[in-house]
Amino acid sequence: MRPVGVLVFPGSNCEHDVVRALGELGAPAELVWHAETDLSGYDGLVLPGGFAHGDYLRPGALARFSPVMGAVADAAAQGRPVLGICNGFQILTEAGLLPGALQQNTGLTFISRPVALRVSSNQSVLTRTTPVGTRLVIPINHFSGAYTCDDATYAQLVAGGQVVLTYEDNPNGSRGDIAGIANAAGNVVGLMPHPERAMSSLLGSADGRGLLSAFIESTVLAA
Amino acid sequence: MEFALQVDVTLREGIADPAGATIERALPALGFSGVHRMRAGKTFLFAVEAPDEAAARAIAADLAARLLSNPVIEDARVRGDVS
């Protein structure tokens, strides 16, 4: 099994948690600096949370122009699993690999707490093994997490089963309670909650394990 | 020639603007009445080298669309020579 590449931008800060979480689930994972342009050695990619390029201008706006992003787009187009968590989700929308945008939370506060989610579609590399309707408790940790898109995009997301996770009690003003979406093919997923922080019931929740295990299996299947 | 230009970026109509709404809610307490449709945004000031102002504005418009704003949620307006 080839490793999962965990991208590191200047200002990323969840990359070590992701490597550790994937390792605990049996997947080798390697950190990949954002200046890299060859991602052919990785069967799956994770864009972790943090504040890439300081989140200056808008979260993800500058990271989108990092040298690595061309290879990320190629991997996404080839059907390789690509997962964006929190800031990684923001980067994927800015890069146009996922539709819509993440804007400031309605309450203008940074929110850091566990939230209840529902799996609303299986058609993604992250949720393919978790039944629709399953309730998960996973932490969020963001200032700009309110998912926004126009009416046509929203209708398309709903009709295509691309809304993969929704909030039970919307914390940030996100459209349609959206916590995570996938592209039409299901191989590119972005979510605001942090599954890598929900790895142990002793620490509050182990609900991230099933999602990340499904992602790892998807990288093997896509290879 | 060098032209001093300005790009104003605001959230598009119909997109929630929590900062603008919060400012507007504070106005009555400060004694302001009759102030509506408050929108918060960002301003970028920069200089562009180009043969004429039209060319400079075209460069600024491209920069505004591709980097300074996210067209999914924001509008960008280029303002003329502000030197």
mmCIF file with all atom_site columns, N, CA, C and O in Angstrom, chain A residues 152-200:
data_model
loop_
_atom_site.group_PDB
_atom_site.id
_atom_site.type_symbol
_atom_site.label_atom_id
_atom_site.label_alt_id
_atom_site.label_comp_id
_atom_site.label_asym_id
_atom_site.label_entity_id
_atom_site.label_seq_id
_atom_site.pdbx_PDB_ins_code
_atom_site.Cartn_x
_atom_site.Cartn_y
_atom_site.Cartn_z
_atom_site.occupancy
_atom_site.B_iso_or_equiv
_atom_site.pdbx_formal_charge
_atom_site.auth_seq_id
_atom_site.auth_comp_id
_atom_site.auth_asym_id
_atom_site.auth_atom_id
_atom_site.pdbx_PDB_model_num
ATOM 1   N N  . ALA A 1 152 ? -28.693 27.301 -7.818 1.00 0.00 ? 152 ALA A N  1
ATOM 2   C CA . ALA A 1 152 ? -28.501 26.226 -8.797 1.00 0.00 ? 152 ALA A CA 1
ATOM 3   C C  . ALA A 1 152 ? -27.494 25.202 -8.279 1.00 0.00 ? 152 ALA A C  1
ATOM 4   O O  . ALA A 1 152 ? -27.702 23.985 -8.408 1.00 0.00 ? 152 ALA A O  1
ATOM 5   N N  . THR A 1 153 ? -26.407 25.701 -7.676 1.00 0.00 ? 153 THR A N  1
ATOM 6   C CA . THR A 1 153 ? -25.391 24.795 -7.137 1.00 0.00 ? 153 THR A CA 1
ATOM 7   C C  . THR A 1 153 ? -25.973 23.961 -6.001 1.00 0.00 ? 153 THR A C  1
ATOM 8   O O  . THR A 1 153 ? -25.746 22.745 -5.922 1.00 0.00 ? 153 THR A O  1
ATOM 9   N N  . TYR A 1 154 ? -26.760 24.617 -5.151 1.00 0.00 ? 154 TYR A N  1
ATOM 10  C CA . TYR A 1 154 ? -27.340 23.890 -4.013 1.00 0.00 ? 154 TYR A CA 1
ATOM 11  C C  . TYR A 1 154 ? -28.270 22.777 -4.492 1.00 0.00 ? 154 TYR A C  1
ATOM 12  O O  . TYR A 1 154 ? -28.211 21.642 -3.998 1.00 0.00 ? 154 TYR A O  1
ATOM 13  N N  . ALA A 1 155 ? -29.108 23.109 -5.483 1.00 0.00 ? 155 ALA A N  1
ATOM 14  C CA . ALA A 1 155 ? -30.032 22.108 -6.021 1.00 0.00 ? 155 ALA A CA 1
ATOM 15  C C  . ALA A 1 155 ? -29.258 20.927 -6.609 1.00 0.00 ? 155 ALA A C  1
ATOM 16  O O  . ALA A 1 155 ? -29.626 19.758 -6.437 1.00 0.00 ? 155 ALA A O  1
ATOM 17  N N  . GLN A 1 156 ? -28.163 21.249 -7.286 1.00 0.00 ? 156 GLN A N  1
ATOM 18  C CA . GLN A 1 156 ? -27.329 20.213 -7.903 1.00 0.00 ? 156 GLN A CA 1
ATOM 19  C C  . GLN A 1 156 ? -26.676 19.325 -6.829 1.00 0.00 ? 156 GLN A C  1
ATOM 20  O O  . GLN A 1 156 ? -26.627 18.105 -6.960 1.00 0.00 ? 156 GLN A O  1
ATOM 21  N N  . LEU A 1 157 ? -26.194 19.954 -5.760 1.00 0.00 ? 157 LEU A N  1
ATOM 22  C CA . LEU A 1 157 ? -25.558 19.194 -4.672 1.00 0.00 ? 157 LEU A CA 1
ATOM 23  C C  . LEU A 1 157 ? -26.551 18.222 -4.044 1.00 0.00 ? 157 LEU A C  1
ATOM 24  O O  . LEU A 1 157 ? -26.228 17.054 -3.792 1.00 0.00 ? 157 LEU A O  1
ATOM 25  N N  . VAL A 1 158 ? -27.766 18.714 -3.786 1.00 0.00 ? 158 VAL A N  1
ATOM 26  C CA . VAL A 1 158 ? -28.777 17.882 -3.138 1.00 0.00 ? 158 VAL A CA 1
ATOM 27  C C  . VAL A 1 158 ? -29.196 16.750 -4.062 1.00 0.00 ? 158 VAL A C  1
ATOM 28  O O  . VAL A 1 158 ? -29.231 15.578 -3.670 1.00 0.00 ? 158 VAL A O  1
ATOM 29  N N  . ALA A 1 159 ? -29.484 17.095 -5.328 1.00 0.00 ? 159 ALA A N  1
ATOM 30  C CA . ALA A 1 159 ? -29.967 16.096 -6.288 1.00 0.00 ? 159 ALA A CA 1
ATOM 31  C C  . ALA A 1 159 ? -28.910 15.022 -6.547 1.00 0.00 ? 159 ALA A C  1
ATOM 32  O O  . ALA A 1 159 ? -29.233 13.851 -6.740 1.00 0.00 ? 159 ALA A O  1
ATOM 33  N N  . GLY A 1 160 ? -27.635 15.433 -6.538 1.00 0.00 ? 160 GLY A N  1
ATOM 34  C CA . GLY A 1 160 ? -26.568 14.502 -6.867 1.00 0.00 ? 160 GLY A CA 1
ATOM 35  C C  . GLY A 1 160 ? -26.020 13.717 -5.684 1.00 0.00 ? 160 GLY A C  1
ATOM 36  O O  . GLY A 1 160 ? -25.039 12.984 -5.817 1.00 0.00 ? 160 GLY A O  1
ATOM 37  N N  . GLY A 1 161 ? -26.631 13.882 -4.503 1.00 0.00 ? 161 GLY A N  1
ATOM 38  C CA . GLY A 1 161 ? -26.115 13.189 -3.326 1.00 0.00 ? 161 GLY A CA 1
ATOM 39  C C  . GLY A 1 161 ? -24.742 13.683 -2.916 1.00 0.00 ? 161 GLY A C  1
ATOM 40  O O  . GLY A 1 161 ? -23.956 12.963 -2.295 1.00 0.00 ? 161 GLY A O  1
ATOM 41  N N  . GLN A 1 162 ? -24.444 14.952 -3.228 1.00 0.00 ? 162 GLN A N  1
ATOM 42  C CA . GLN A 1 162 ? -23.121 15.489 -2.928 1.00 0.00 ? 162 GLN A CA 1
ATOM 43  C C  . GLN A 1 162 ? -23.040 16.159 -1.550 1.00 0.00 ? 162 GLN A C  1
ATOM 44  O O  . GLN A 1 162 ? -21.955 16.495 -1.098 1.00 0.00 ? 162 GLN A O  1
ATOM 45  N N  . VAL A 1 163 ? -24.190 16.340 -0.909 1.00 0.00 ? 163 VAL A N  1
ATOM 46  C CA . VAL A 1 163 ? -24.160 16.816 0.486  1.00 0.00 ? 163 VAL A CA 1
ATOM 47  C C  . VAL A 1 163 ? -23.927 15.569 1.339  1.00 0.00 ? 163 VAL A C  1
ATOM 48  O O  . VAL A 1 163 ? -24.807 14.718 1.450  1.00 0.00 ? 163 VAL A O  1
ATOM 49  N N  . VAL A 1 164 ? -22.740 15.429 1.903  1.00 0.00 ? 164 VAL A N  1
ATOM 50  C CA . VAL A 1 164 ? -22.408 14.165 2.572  1.00 0.00 ? 164 VAL A CA 1
ATOM 51  C C  . VAL A 1 164 ? -22.600 14.226 4.085  1.00 0.00 ? 164 VAL A C  1
ATOM 52  O O  . VAL A 1 164 ? -22.907 13.222 4.715  1.00 0.00 ? 164 VAL A O  1
ATOM 53  N N  . LEU A 1 165 ? -22.429 15.420 4.681  1.00 0.00 ? 165 LEU A N  1
ATOM 54  C CA . LEU A 1 165 ? -22.605 15.573 6.128  1.00 0.00 ? 165 LEU A CA 1
ATOM 55  C C  . LEU A 1 165 ? -23.368 16.862 6.410  1.00 0.00 ? 165 LEU A C  1
ATOM 56  O O  . LEU A 1 165 ? -23.082 17.895 5.806  1.00 0.00 ? 165 LEU A O  1
ATOM 57  N N  . THR A 1 166 ? -24.330 16.790 7.335  1.00 0.00 ? 166 THR A N  1
ATOM 58  C CA . THR A 1 166 ? -25.047 17.999 7.748  1.00 0.00 ? 166 THR A CA 1
ATOM 59  C C  . THR A 1 166 ? -24.971 18.136 9.270  1.00 0.00 ? 166 THR A C  1
ATOM 60  O O  . THR A 1 166 ? -24.793 17.147 9.987  1.00 0.00 ? 166 THR A O  1
ATOM 61  N N  . TYR A 1 167 ? -25.098 19.386 9.732  1.00 0.00 ? 167 TYR A N  1
ATOM 62  C CA . TYR A 1 167 ? -25.141 19.648 11.178 1.00 0.00 ? 167 TYR A CA 1
ATOM 63  C C  . TYR A 1 167 ? -26.536 19.350 11.703 1.00 0.00 ? 167 TYR A C  1
ATOM 64  O O  . TYR A 1 167 ? -27.535 19.706 11.076 1.00 0.00 ? 167 TYR A O  1
ATOM 65  N N  . GLU A 1 168 ? -26.597 18.737 12.881 1.00 0.00 ? 168 GLU A N  1
ATOM 66  C CA . GLU A 1 168 ? -27.892 18.513 13.516 1.00 0.00 ? 168 GLU A CA 1
ATOM 67  C C  . GLU A 1 168 ? -28.435 19.848 14.037 1.00 0.00 ? 168 GLU A C  1
ATOM 68  O O  . GLU A 1 168 ? -29.615 20.134 13.949 1.00 0.00 ? 168 GLU A O  1
ATOM 69  N N  . ASP A 1 169 ? -27.556 20.671 14.594 1.00 0.00 ? 169 ASP A N  1
ATOM 70  C CA . ASP A 1 169 ? -27.942 21.972 15.141 1.00 0.00 ? 169 ASP A CA 1
ATOM 71  C C  . ASP A 1 169 ? -26.936 22.988 14.566 1.00 0.00 ? 169 ASP A C  1
ATOM 72  O O  . ASP A 1 169 ? -25.838 23.143 15.091 1.00 0.00 ? 169 ASP A O  1
ATOM 73  N N  . ASN A 1 170 ? -27.334 23.637 13.475 1.00 0.00 ? 170 ASN A N  1
ATOM 74  C CA . ASN A 1 170 ? -26.410 24.467 12.685 1.00 0.00 ? 170 ASN A CA 1
ATOM 75  C C  . ASN A 1 170 ? -25.653 25.494 13.536 1.00 0.00 ? 170 ASN A C  1
ATOM 76  O O  . ASN A 1 170 ? -26.252 26.418 14.084 1.00 0.00 ? 170 ASN A O  1
ATOM 77  N N  . PRO A 1 171 ? -24.316 25.374 13.622 1.00 0.00 ? 171 PRO A N  1
ATOM 78  C CA . PRO A 1 171 ? -23.560 26.264 14.506 1.00 0.00 ? 171 PRO A CA 1
ATOM 79  C C  . PRO A 1 171 ? -23.082 27.547 13.844 1.00 0.00 ? 171 PRO A C  1
ATOM 80  O O  . PRO A 1 171 ? -22.661 28.481 14.535 1.00 0.00 ? 171 PRO A O  1
ATOM 81  N N  . ASN A 1 172 ? -23.094 27.616 12.498 1.00 0.00 ? 172 ASN A N  1
ATOM 82  C CA . ASN A 1 172 ? -22.363 28.694 11.830 1.00 0.00 ? 172 ASN A CA 1
ATOM 83  C C  . ASN A 1 172 ? -23.134 29.396 10.709 1.00 0.00 ? 172 ASN A C  1
ATOM 84  O O  . ASN A 1 172 ? -22.578 30.276 10.050 1.00 0.00 ? 172 ASN A O  1
ATOM 85  N N  . GLY A 1 173 ? -24.394 29.021 10.492 1.00 0.00 ? 173 GLY A N  1
ATOM 86  C CA . GLY A 1 173 ? -25.161 29.665 9.430  1.00 0.00 ? 173 GLY A CA 1
ATOM 87  C C  . GLY A 1 173 ? -24.984 29.037 8.066  1.00 0.00 ? 173 GLY A C  1
ATOM 88  O O  . GLY A 1 173 ? -25.400 29.602 7.049  1.00 0.00 ? 173 GLY A O  1
ATOM 89  N N  . SER A 1 174 ? -24.383 27.865 8.025  1.00 0.00 ? 174 SER A N  1
ATOM 90  C CA . SER A 1 174 ? -24.135 27.147 6.782  1.00 0.00 ? 174 SER A CA 1
ATOM 91  C C  . SER A 1 174 ? -25.431 26.866 6.005  1.00 0.00 ? 174 SER A C  1
ATOM 92  O O  . SER A 1 174 ? -26.445 26.507 6.604  1.00 0.00 ? 174 SER A O  1
ATOM 93  N N  . ARG A 1 175 ? -25.405 27.048 4.706  1.00 0.00 ? 175 ARG A N  1
ATOM 94  C CA . ARG A 1 175 ? -26.592 26.800 3.876  1.00 0.00 ? 175 ARG A CA 1
ATOM 95  C C  . ARG A 1 175 ? -27.005 25.330 3.964  1.00 0.00 ? 175 ARG A C  1
ATOM 96  O O  . ARG A 1 175 ? -26.173 24.427 3.799  1.00 0.00 ? 175 ARG A O  1
ATOM 97  N N  . GLY A 1 176 ? -28.291 25.106 4.207  1.00 0.00 ? 176 GLY A N  1
ATOM 98  C CA . GLY A 1 176 ? -28.806 23.736 4.253  1.00 0.00 ? 176 GLY A CA 1
ATOM 99  C C  . GLY A 1 176 ? -28.145 22.895 5.333  1.00 0.00 ? 176 GLY A C  1
ATOM 100 O O  . GLY A 1 176 ? -28.118 21.666 5.224  1.00 0.00 ? 176 GLY A O  1
ATOM 101 N N  . ASP A 1 177 ? -27.603 23.521 6.362  1.00 0.00 ? 177 ASP A N  1
ATOM 102 C CA . ASP A 1 177 ? -26.904 22.837 7.468  1.00 0.00 ? 177 ASP A CA 1
ATOM 103 C C  . ASP A 1 177 ? -25.694 22.036 6.975  1.00 0.00 ? 177 ASP A C  1
ATOM 104 O O  . ASP A 1 177 ? -25.249 21.088 7.642  1.00 0.00 ? 177 ASP A O  1
ATOM 105 N N  . ILE A 1 178 ? -25.140 22.415 5.838  1.00 0.00 ? 178 ILE A N  1
ATOM 106 C CA . ILE A 1 178 ? -24.054 21.630 5.240  1.00 0.00 ? 178 ILE A CA 1
ATOM 107 C C  . ILE A 1 178 ? -22.780 21.691 6.084  1.00 0.00 ? 178 ILE A C  1
ATOM 108 O O  . ILE A 1 178 ? -22.287 22.772 6.412  1.00 0.00 ? 178 ILE A O  1
ATOM 109 N N  . ALA A 1 179 ? -22.258 20.508 6.407  1.00 0.00 ? 179 ALA A N  1
ATOM 110 C CA . ALA A 1 179 ? -20.962 20.409 7.104  1.00 0.00 ? 179 ALA A CA 1
ATOM 111 C C  . ALA A 1 179 ? -19.892 19.863 6.180  1.00 0.00 ? 179 ALA A C  1
ATOM 112 O O  . ALA A 1 179 ? -18.702 20.091 6.395  1.00 0.00 ? 179 ALA A O  1
ATOM 113 N N  . GLY A 1 180 ? -20.312 19.104 5.138  1.00 0.00 ? 180 GLY A N  1
ATOM 114 C CA . GLY A 1 180 ? -19.345 18.530 4.211  1.00 0.00 ? 180 GLY A CA 1
ATOM 115 C C  . GLY A 1 180 ? -19.999 18.201 2.886  1.00 0.00 ? 180 GLY A C  1
ATOM 116 O O  . GLY A 1 180 ? -21.168 17.832 2.834  1.00 0.00 ? 180 GLY A O  1
ATOM 117 N N  . ILE A 1 181 ? -19.235 18.372 1.796  1.00 0.00 ? 181 ILE A N  1
ATOM 118 C CA . ILE A 1 181 ? -19.752 18.059 0.460  1.00 0.00 ? 181 ILE A CA 1
ATOM 119 C C  . ILE A 1 181 ? -18.705 17.251 -0.314 1.00 0.00 ? 181 ILE A C  1
ATOM 120 O O  . ILE A 1 181 ? -17.526 17.211 0.053  1.00 0.00 ? 181 ILE A O  1
ATOM 121 N N  . ALA A 1 182 ? -19.178 16.634 -1.404 1.00 0.00 ? 182 ALA A N  1
ATOM 122 C CA . ALA A 1 182 ? -18.277 15.923 -2.314 1.00 0.00 ? 182 ALA A CA 1
ATOM 123 C C  . ALA A 1 182 ? -18.467 16.480 -3.717 1.00 0.00 ? 182 ALA A C  1
ATOM 124 O O  . ALA A 1 182 ? -19.470 17.136 -4.003 1.00 0.00 ? 182 ALA A O  1
ATOM 125 N N  . ASN A 1 183 ? -17.491 16.197 -4.593 1.00 0.00 ? 183 ASN A N  1
ATOM 126 C CA . ASN A 1 183 ? -17.699 16.541 -6.004 1.00 0.00 ? 183 ASN A CA 1
ATOM 127 C C  . ASN A 1 183 ? -18.633 15.498 -6.625 1.00 0.00 ? 183 ASN A C  1
ATOM 128 O O  . ASN A 1 183 ? -19.038 14.533 -5.962 1.00 0.00 ? 183 ASN A O  1
ATOM 129 N N  . ALA A 1 184 ? -18.987 15.685 -7.883 1.00 0.00 ? 184 ALA A N  1
ATOM 130 C CA . ALA A 1 184 ? -19.969 14.793 -8.507 1.00 0.00 ? 184 ALA A CA 1
ATOM 131 C C  . ALA A 1 184 ? -19.479 13.349 -8.529 1.00 0.00 ? 184 ALA A C  1
ATOM 132 O O  . ALA A 1 184 ? -20.257 12.409 -8.375 1.00 0.00 ? 184 ALA A O  1
ATOM 133 N N  . ALA A 1 185 ? -18.164 13.157 -8.689 1.00 0.00 ? 185 ALA A N  1
ATOM 134 C CA . ALA A 1 185 ? -17.620 11.800 -8.748 1.00 0.00 ? 185 ALA A CA 1
ATOM 135 C C  . ALA A 1 185 ? -17.471 11.176 -7.358 1.00 0.00 ? 185 ALA A C  1
ATOM 136 O O  . ALA A 1 185 ? -17.302 9.958  -7.237 1.00 0.00 ? 185 ALA A O  1
ATOM 137 N N  . GLY A 1 186 ? -17.511 11.987 -6.317 1.00 0.00 ? 186 GLY A N  1
ATOM 138 C CA . GLY A 1 186 ? -17.411 11.465 -4.952 1.00 0.00 ? 186 GLY A CA 1
ATOM 139 C C  . GLY A 1 186 ? -16.004 11.262 -4.450 1.00 0.00 ? 186 GLY A C  1
ATOM 140 O O  . GLY A 1 186 ? -15.822 10.850 -3.290 1.00 0.00 ? 186 GLY A O  1
ATOM 141 N N  . ASN A 1 187 ? -14.989 11.546 -5.277 1.00 0.00 ? 187 ASN A N  1
ATOM 142 C CA . ASN A 1 187 ? -13.609 11.294 -4.831 1.00 0.00 ? 187 ASN A CA 1
ATOM 143 C C  . ASN A 1 187 ? -12.960 12.508 -4.164 1.00 0.00 ? 187 ASN A C  1
ATOM 144 O O  . ASN A 1 187 ? -11.933 12.378 -3.504 1.00 0.00 ? 187 ASN A O  1
ATOM 145 N N  . VAL A 1 188 ? -13.572 13.671 -4.325 1.00 0.00 ? 188 VAL A N  1
ATOM 146 C CA . VAL A 1 188 ? -13.053 14.870 -3.651 1.00 0.00 ? 188 VAL A CA 1
ATOM 147 C C  . VAL A 1 188 ? -14.074 15.281 -2.588 1.00 0.00 ? 188 VAL A C  1
ATOM 148 O O  . VAL A 1 188 ? -15.248 15.496 -2.904 1.00 0.00 ? 188 VAL A O  1
ATOM 149 N N  . VAL A 1 189 ? -13.639 15.329 -1.344 1.00 0.00 ? 189 VAL A N  1
ATOM 150 C CA . VAL A 1 189 ? -14.549 15.632 -0.235 1.00 0.00 ? 189 VAL A CA 1
ATOM 151 C C  . VAL A 1 189 ? -13.960 16.749 0.612  1.00 0.00 ? 189 VAL A C  1
ATOM 152 O O  . VAL A 1 189 ? -12.749 16.765 0.880  1.00 0.00 ? 189 VAL A O  1
ATOM 153 N N  . GLY A 1 190 ? -14.810 17.668 1.026  1.00 0.00 ? 190 GLY A N  1
ATOM 154 C CA . GLY A 1 190 ? -14.393 18.698 1.969  1.00 0.00 ? 190 GLY A CA 1
ATOM 155 C C  . GLY A 1 190 ? -15.370 18.752 3.121  1.00 0.00 ? 190 GLY A C  1
ATOM 156 O O  . GLY A 1 190 ? -16.578 18.602 2.919  1.00 0.00 ? 190 GLY A O  1
ATOM 157 N N  . LEU A 1 191 ? -14.845 18.901 4.342  1.00 0.00 ? 191 LEU A N  1
ATOM 158 C CA . LEU A 1 191 ? -15.727 19.023 5.508  1.00 0.00 ? 191 LEU A CA 1
ATOM 159 C C  . LEU A 1 191 ? -15.085 19.953 6.526  1.00 0.00 ? 191 LEU A C  1
ATOM 160 O O  . LEU A 1 191 ? -13.859 20.037 6.615  1.00 0.00 ? 191 LEU A O  1
ATOM 161 N N  . MET A 1 192 ? -15.933 20.682 7.262  1.00 0.00 ? 192 MET A N  1
ATOM 162 C CA . MET A 1 192 ? -15.401 21.560 8.303  1.00 0.00 ? 192 MET A CA 1
ATOM 163 C C  . MET A 1 192 ? -15.039 20.805 9.584  1.00 0.00 ? 192 MET A C  1
ATOM 164 O O  . MET A 1 192 ? -14.060 21.144 10.232 1.00 0.00 ? 192 MET A O  1
ATOM 165 N N  . PRO A 1 193 ? -15.794 19.792 10.017 1.00 0.00 ? 193 PRO A N  1
ATOM 166 C CA . PRO A 1 193 ? -15.400 19.053 11.236 1.00 0.00 ? 193 PRO A CA 1
ATOM 167 C C  . PRO A 1 193 ? -14.076 18.307 11.051 1.00 0.00 ? 193 PRO A C  1
ATOM 168 O O  . PRO A 1 193 ? -13.665 18.018 9.920  1.00 0.00 ? 193 PRO A O  1
ATOM 169 N N  . HIS A 1 194 ? -13.435 18.008 12.176 1.00 0.00 ? 194 HIS A N  1
ATOM 170 C CA . HIS A 1 194 ? -12.108 17.382 12.173 1.00 0.00 ? 194 HIS A CA 1
ATOM 171 C C  . HIS A 1 194 ? -12.196 15.905 12.583 1.00 0.00 ? 194 HIS A C  1
ATOM 172 O O  . HIS A 1 194 ? -12.092 15.592 13.776 1.00 0.00 ? 194 HIS A O  1
ATOM 173 N N  . PRO A 1 195 ? -12.322 14.980 11.639 1.00 0.00 ? 195 PRO A N  1
ATOM 174 C CA . PRO A 1 195 ? -12.410 13.555 12.021 1.00 0.00 ? 195 PRO A CA 1
ATOM 175 C C  . PRO A 1 195 ? -11.146 13.053 12.717 1.00 0.00 ? 195 PRO A C  1
ATOM 176 O O  . PRO A 1 195 ? -11.214 12.129 13.540 1.00 0.00 ? 195 PRO A O  1
ATOM 177 N N  . GLU A 1 196 ? -9.983  13.676 12.409 1.00 0.00 ? 196 GLU A N  1
ATOM 178 C CA . GLU A 1 196 ? -8.737  13.234 13.035 1.00 0.00 ? 196 GLU A CA 1
ATOM 179 C C  . GLU A 1 196 ? -8.689  13.582 14.526 1.00 0.00 ? 196 GLU A C  1
ATOM 180 O O  . GLU A 1 196 ? -7.814  13.107 15.247 1.00 0.00 ? 196 GLU A O  1
ATOM 181 N N  . ARG A 1 197 ? -9.641  14.398 14.985 1.00 0.00 ? 197 ARG A N  1
ATOM 182 C CA . ARG A 1 197 ? -9.710  14.722 16.413 1.00 0.00 ? 197 ARG A CA 1
ATOM 183 C C  . ARG A 1 197 ? -10.791 13.915 17.118 1.00 0.00 ? 197 ARG A C  1
ATOM 184 O O  . ARG A 1 197 ? -11.129 14.201 18.269 1.00 0.00 ? 197 ARG A O  1
ATOM 185 N N  . ALA A 1 198 ? -11.377 12.968 16.396 1.00 0.00 ? 198 ALA A N  1
ATOM 186 C CA . ALA A 1 198 ? -12.408 12.112 16.991 1.00 0.00 ? 198 ALA A CA 1
ATOM 187 C C  . ALA A 1 198 ? -11.967 10.665 16.800 1.00 0.00 ? 198 ALA A C  1
ATOM 188 O O  . ALA A 1 198 ? -12.565 9.899  16.057 1.00 0.00 ? 198 ALA A O  1
ATOM 189 N N  . MET A 1 199 ? -10.856 10.324 17.474 1.00 0.00 ? 199 MET A N  1
ATOM 190 C CA . MET A 1 199 ? -10.221 9.018  17.263 1.00 0.00 ? 199 MET A CA 1
ATOM 191 C C  . MET A 1 199 ? -10.293 8.124  18.491 1.00 0.00 ? 199 MET A C  1
ATOM 192 O O  . MET A 1 199 ? -9.855  6.980  18.460 1.00 0.00 ? 199 MET A O  1
ATOM 193 N N  . SER A 1 200 ? -10.795 8.641  19.621 1.00 0.00 ? 200 SER A N  1
ATOM 194 C CA . SER A 1 200 ? -10.778 7.860  20.849 1.00 0.00 ? 200 SER A CA 1
ATOM 195 C C  . SER A 1 200 ? -11.944 8.262  21.740 1.00 0.00 ? 200 SER A C  1
ATOM 196 O O  . SER A 1 200 ? -12.109 9.458  22.037 1.00 0.00 ? 200 SER A O  1
#
